[in-house]
Amino acid sequence: MNKQESLQNDFVGPITEILPSRGWVNLKLHEVWAYRELLFFLTWRDIKVRYKQTVLGALWAIIQPVMTMVVFSLFFGQLAKIPSGDVPYPIFSFAAVVPWTFFSNSVTTSANSLVGSAQLIKKVFFPRLVVPIASVLGNAVDFLLAFTVLILMMLGFGIWPTAAVLWIPWFTLLAFITALGVGLWLSALNVEYRDIRYAVTFLVSIWQFASPVAYSSSLIENDLLRTLYGLNPMAGVIEGFRWSLLGSGVAAAPGPMLWVSTAVSVVLLVTGAFYFRRMERNFADVV
């Protein structure tokens, strides 16, 4: 009598044998939906832990982008005289800082999400994709708070959104896709190589200055080069936010650059998801 037959005699009911996956595997997104309650719990946990034992609490979600806007306005607006079209530079920069802050915080937290949930991953089976997704969703609350401040500032400066504001959900989704795609890559790599933890901060800083946060992509006069600039997916997101909120007098419609950024974002998400699924078989042993 072999081991499996012995177990079947000892226990009533079918026996499920869990085997490690091999090669490139199916994403099994239906499992993420099946564990949606866990996704909600982890998202809520990340939000609570982020501001636990802080004096100012959720105000930090507003203070961080506002202070960044103040610094940019001083150095790039007042000293460097970066052109901002027909709107005040603080509004010009804040319209870019809000989506950038969401992206940078999402990448940073999702990159460290698996290592931070090591005990949970070692003890409980659930689709590991839930962990980095929850990290990105947790930053959506901060984004909504900062976006509300942006709208209030626009109204305070007498700037009313045009019909192009209807594109905001699309650009927000694009920012989410980009952040999640990069987060999936970095979180899976961080399990194997802890250097990622230190490289993320450096990567985000370099990426910020490579994105049109403090300046406009319209400084690139050559149409081909401006389209290629869309290979940076956050270029399409940021210019899209400016255009949809502040109008064509500040930023031209992203055009071909937007579609290049969209394509790069989708590629990042799809390849990141497959790489994550391929590597997750080792997470519980290595993390």
Coordinates of C-alpha atoms in Angstrom, one line a residue:
M1 CA 0.0 0.0 0.0
N2 CA 1.5 3.3 -1.1
K3 CA 1.4 6.6 0.8
Q4 CA -1.6 8.1 -1.1
E5 CA -3.7 4.9 -0.6
S6 CA -2.9 4.9 3.1
L7 CA -4.0 8.6 3.4
Q8 CA -7.3 7.8 1.6
N9 CA -8.0 5.0 4.0
D10 CA -7.3 7.2 7.0
F11 CA -9.4 10.2 5.9
V12 CA -12.9 10.4 4.4
G13 CA -13.3 12.4 1.2
P14 CA -11.1 13.3 -1.8
I15 CA -7.4 14.3 -1.3
T16 CA -6.1 17.3 -3.1
E17 CA -2.4 17.2 -3.9
I18 CA -0.9 20.7 -4.4
L19 CA 2.1 20.6 -6.8
P20 CA 4.4 23.5 -7.7
S21 CA 3.7 25.1 -11.1
R22 CA 6.2 24.7 -13.9
G23 CA 7.1 27.0 -16.8
W24 CA 4.9 29.9 -17.8
V25 CA 1.5 29.6 -16.1
N26 CA -2.0 31.0 -16.4
L27 CA -2.6 34.2 -14.5
K28 CA -5.7 32.7 -12.8
L29 CA -7.3 36.1 -12.3
H30 CA -10.5 34.4 -11.2
E31 CA -8.6 33.5 -8.0
V32 CA -8.0 37.2 -7.3
W33 CA -11.7 37.8 -7.6
A34 CA -12.5 34.9 -5.4
Y35 CA -10.2 36.4 -2.7
R36 CA -11.6 39.9 -3.1
E37 CA -12.5 40.1 0.6
L38 CA -8.8 39.5 1.4
L39 CA -7.9 42.1 -1.1
F40 CA -10.2 44.6 0.7
F41 CA -8.8 43.6 4.1
L42 CA -5.1 44.0 3.0
T43 CA -5.9 47.4 1.3
W44 CA -7.6 48.6 4.5
R45 CA -4.7 47.3 6.6
D46 CA -2.1 49.2 4.5
I47 CA -4.1 52.4 4.9
K48 CA -4.4 52.0 8.7
V49 CA -0.7 51.0 9.2
R50 CA 0.6 53.9 7.1
Y51 CA -0.9 56.5 9.4
K52 CA -0.9 54.6 12.7
Q53 CA 0.6 56.6 15.6
T54 CA 1.1 59.7 13.5
V55 CA 0.0 63.1 14.8
L56 CA -1.3 64.5 11.5
G57 CA -2.7 61.2 10.2
A58 CA -4.2 61.3 6.7
L59 CA -3.1 64.9 6.4
W60 CA 0.3 63.6 5.3
A61 CA -1.5 62.5 2.0
I62 CA -1.9 66.2 1.3
I63 CA 1.2 67.6 2.9
Q64 CA 3.6 65.6 0.8
P65 CA 2.4 66.7 -2.6
V66 CA 1.7 70.3 -1.4
M67 CA 5.2 70.7 -0.1
T68 CA 6.6 69.2 -3.3
M69 CA 4.6 71.8 -5.2
V70 CA 6.0 74.6 -3.0
V71 CA 9.6 73.5 -3.6
F72 CA 9.0 73.2 -7.4
S73 CA 7.3 76.6 -7.5
L74 CA 10.3 78.2 -5.7
F75 CA 13.1 76.6 -7.7
F76 CA 11.6 75.9 -11.1
G77 CA 8.9 78.5 -11.2
Q78 CA 10.6 81.5 -9.6
L79 CA 14.3 80.9 -10.1
A80 CA 14.5 78.8 -13.3
K81 CA 11.4 80.5 -14.8
I82 CA 10.1 77.3 -16.4
P83 CA 7.2 78.3 -18.7
S84 CA 3.7 77.3 -17.4
G85 CA 1.5 78.6 -20.2
D86 CA -1.3 80.9 -19.0
V87 CA -1.8 79.4 -15.5
P88 CA 0.2 80.1 -12.3
Y89 CA 3.1 77.7 -11.9
P90 CA 1.9 76.3 -8.6
I91 CA -1.2 75.0 -10.4
F92 CA 0.8 73.8 -13.4
S93 CA 3.2 71.8 -11.2
F94 CA 0.5 70.5 -8.7
A95 CA -1.5 69.1 -11.6
A96 CA 1.5 66.9 -12.3
V97 CA 2.6 66.3 -8.7
V98 CA -0.7 64.6 -7.8
P99 CA -0.5 61.7 -10.3
W100 CA 3.2 61.4 -9.9
T101 CA 2.9 61.1 -6.1
F102 CA 0.4 58.3 -6.5
F103 CA 2.7 56.5 -8.9
S104 CA 5.9 56.9 -6.9
N105 CA 4.2 55.9 -3.6
S106 CA 2.5 52.9 -5.3
V107 CA 5.7 51.7 -6.8
T108 CA 7.6 52.1 -3.5
T109 CA 5.1 50.3 -1.3
S110 CA 4.2 47.5 -3.8
A111 CA 7.9 46.8 -4.4
N112 CA 8.3 46.0 -0.7
S113 CA 4.8 44.5 -0.2
L114 CA 5.8 40.8 -0.5
V115 CA 8.7 41.0 1.9
G116 CA 6.6 43.0 4.3
S117 CA 3.9 40.2 4.2
A118 CA 6.4 37.4 4.6
Q119 CA 4.8 35.8 7.6
L120 CA 1.4 35.7 5.9
I121 CA 2.8 34.3 2.7
K122 CA 4.6 31.5 4.5
K123 CA 1.6 30.3 6.5
V124 CA -1.5 30.8 4.4
F125 CA -2.3 29.9 0.8
F126 CA -3.9 32.7 -1.3
P127 CA -3.1 34.3 -4.7
R128 CA 0.0 36.3 -4.1
L129 CA -1.1 38.8 -6.7
V130 CA -3.4 40.2 -4.1
V131 CA -0.5 41.7 -2.1
P132 CA 0.9 44.2 -4.6
I133 CA -2.5 45.0 -5.9
A134 CA -3.7 45.9 -2.4
S135 CA -0.6 48.2 -2.0
V136 CA -1.4 50.2 -5.1
L137 CA -5.1 50.4 -4.2
G138 CA -4.2 51.7 -0.7
N139 CA -2.5 54.7 -2.3
A140 CA -5.7 55.5 -4.3
V141 CA -7.1 57.0 -1.1
D142 CA -4.2 59.4 -0.8
F143 CA -4.6 60.3 -4.5
L144 CA -8.3 61.2 -4.0
L145 CA -7.5 63.5 -1.1
A146 CA -4.7 65.3 -3.0
F147 CA -6.9 65.5 -6.1
T148 CA -9.6 67.2 -4.1
V149 CA -7.1 69.8 -2.9
L150 CA -6.0 70.3 -6.6
I151 CA -9.6 71.0 -7.6
L152 CA -10.0 73.4 -4.7
M153 CA -6.8 75.2 -5.7
M154 CA -8.0 75.5 -9.3
L155 CA -11.2 77.0 -8.2
G156 CA -9.3 79.3 -5.8
F157 CA -7.3 80.6 -8.8
G158 CA -10.4 81.0 -10.9
I159 CA -9.6 78.0 -13.2
W160 CA -12.6 76.0 -14.3
P161 CA -12.1 72.5 -15.9
T162 CA -13.3 72.1 -19.5
A163 CA -15.1 69.2 -21.0
A164 CA -11.7 67.5 -21.3
V165 CA -12.0 66.7 -17.6
L166 CA -14.0 63.7 -18.6
W167 CA -10.7 62.1 -19.6
I168 CA -9.5 62.1 -16.0
P169 CA -10.8 58.6 -15.2
W170 CA -8.8 57.3 -18.3
F171 CA -5.6 58.9 -17.2
T172 CA -6.1 57.8 -13.6
L173 CA -6.6 54.2 -14.9
L174 CA -3.4 54.6 -16.9
A175 CA -1.5 55.7 -13.8
F176 CA -2.9 52.7 -11.9
I177 CA -1.9 50.3 -14.7
T178 CA 1.6 51.7 -14.9
A179 CA 2.2 51.7 -11.1
L180 CA 0.9 48.1 -10.8
G181 CA 2.9 46.9 -13.8
V182 CA 6.2 48.3 -12.3
G183 CA 5.1 47.2 -8.8
L184 CA 4.6 43.5 -10.0
W185 CA 8.1 43.4 -11.5
L186 CA 9.8 45.0 -8.6
S187 CA 8.0 43.1 -5.9
A188 CA 8.8 39.7 -7.5
L189 CA 12.4 40.8 -8.0
N190 CA 12.7 42.1 -4.4
V191 CA 11.9 38.6 -3.1
E192 CA 15.0 37.2 -4.9
Y193 CA 17.2 40.2 -4.8
R194 CA 17.0 42.5 -1.7
D195 CA 19.0 45.1 -3.6
I196 CA 15.7 46.2 -5.1
R197 CA 14.7 47.7 -1.8
Y198 CA 17.6 50.2 -2.0
A199 CA 17.3 50.7 -5.7
V200 CA 13.7 51.7 -5.7
T201 CA 14.2 55.1 -4.1
F202 CA 17.0 55.9 -6.6
L203 CA 14.9 54.7 -9.5
V204 CA 11.9 56.8 -8.5
S205 CA 14.0 59.9 -8.1
I206 CA 15.6 59.5 -11.5
W207 CA 12.2 58.7 -13.1
Q208 CA 10.7 61.9 -11.6
F209 CA 13.2 64.1 -13.3
A210 CA 12.8 62.1 -16.6
S211 CA 9.0 62.8 -16.4
P212 CA 7.3 66.2 -17.2
V213 CA 6.5 67.0 -13.5
A214 CA 8.4 70.3 -13.2
Y215 CA 8.3 71.2 -16.9
S216 CA 6.1 70.6 -19.9
S217 CA 6.9 68.1 -22.7
S218 CA 6.1 70.9 -25.1
L219 CA 9.7 72.0 -24.6
I220 CA 10.5 69.1 -27.0
E221 CA 9.7 70.8 -30.3
N222 CA 10.5 67.9 -32.6
D223 CA 7.3 65.8 -33.0
L224 CA 9.1 62.5 -33.4
L225 CA 11.2 63.0 -30.3
R226 CA 8.1 64.1 -28.4
T227 CA 6.3 60.9 -29.5
L228 CA 9.3 58.8 -28.4
Y229 CA 9.2 60.6 -25.1
G230 CA 6.0 58.7 -24.5
L231 CA 8.1 55.5 -24.0
N232 CA 8.2 56.9 -20.5
P233 CA 4.6 55.9 -19.6
M234 CA 4.3 58.6 -16.9
A235 CA 4.8 61.3 -19.6
G236 CA 1.5 60.4 -21.2
V237 CA -0.2 60.3 -17.8
I238 CA 1.1 63.6 -16.5
E239 CA 0.5 65.5 -19.8
G240 CA -2.9 64.0 -20.0
F241 CA -3.8 65.3 -16.5
R242 CA -2.5 68.8 -17.3
W243 CA -4.4 68.9 -20.6
S244 CA -7.7 67.5 -19.2
L245 CA -7.7 69.8 -16.1
L246 CA -6.0 73.0 -17.3
G247 CA -6.9 73.1 -21.0
S248 CA -5.0 73.3 -24.3
G249 CA -3.5 76.7 -23.3
V250 CA -1.2 75.0 -20.9
A251 CA -0.6 71.6 -22.4
A252 CA -1.3 70.2 -25.9
A253 CA -3.4 67.1 -26.2
P254 CA -1.0 64.2 -25.7
G255 CA -1.7 62.8 -29.2
P256 CA 0.6 60.0 -30.4
M257 CA 2.7 60.3 -27.2
L258 CA -0.4 59.2 -25.2
W259 CA -0.8 56.0 -27.3
V260 CA 2.9 55.2 -27.0
S261 CA 2.6 55.6 -23.2
T262 CA -0.6 53.5 -23.1
A263 CA 1.1 50.7 -25.1
V264 CA 4.1 50.7 -22.8
S265 CA 1.9 50.7 -19.7
V266 CA 0.0 47.7 -20.9
V267 CA 3.2 45.8 -21.8
L268 CA 4.6 46.5 -18.3
L269 CA 1.4 45.2 -16.7
V270 CA 1.1 42.1 -18.8
T271 CA 4.7 41.1 -18.6
G272 CA 4.9 42.0 -14.9
A273 CA 1.9 39.8 -14.2
F274 CA 3.3 36.8 -16.0
Y275 CA 6.7 37.2 -14.5
F276 CA 5.1 37.5 -11.0
R277 CA 3.1 34.3 -11.6
R278 CA 6.2 32.5 -12.8
M279 CA 8.2 33.5 -9.8
E280 CA 5.6 33.1 -7.1
R281 CA 6.2 29.4 -6.7
N282 CA 9.3 30.2 -4.8
F283 CA 8.0 33.1 -2.7
A284 CA 7.2 31.1 0.4
D285 CA 10.6 29.5 0.5
V286 CA 12.7 32.6 -0.3
V287 CA 10.9 35.6 1.2

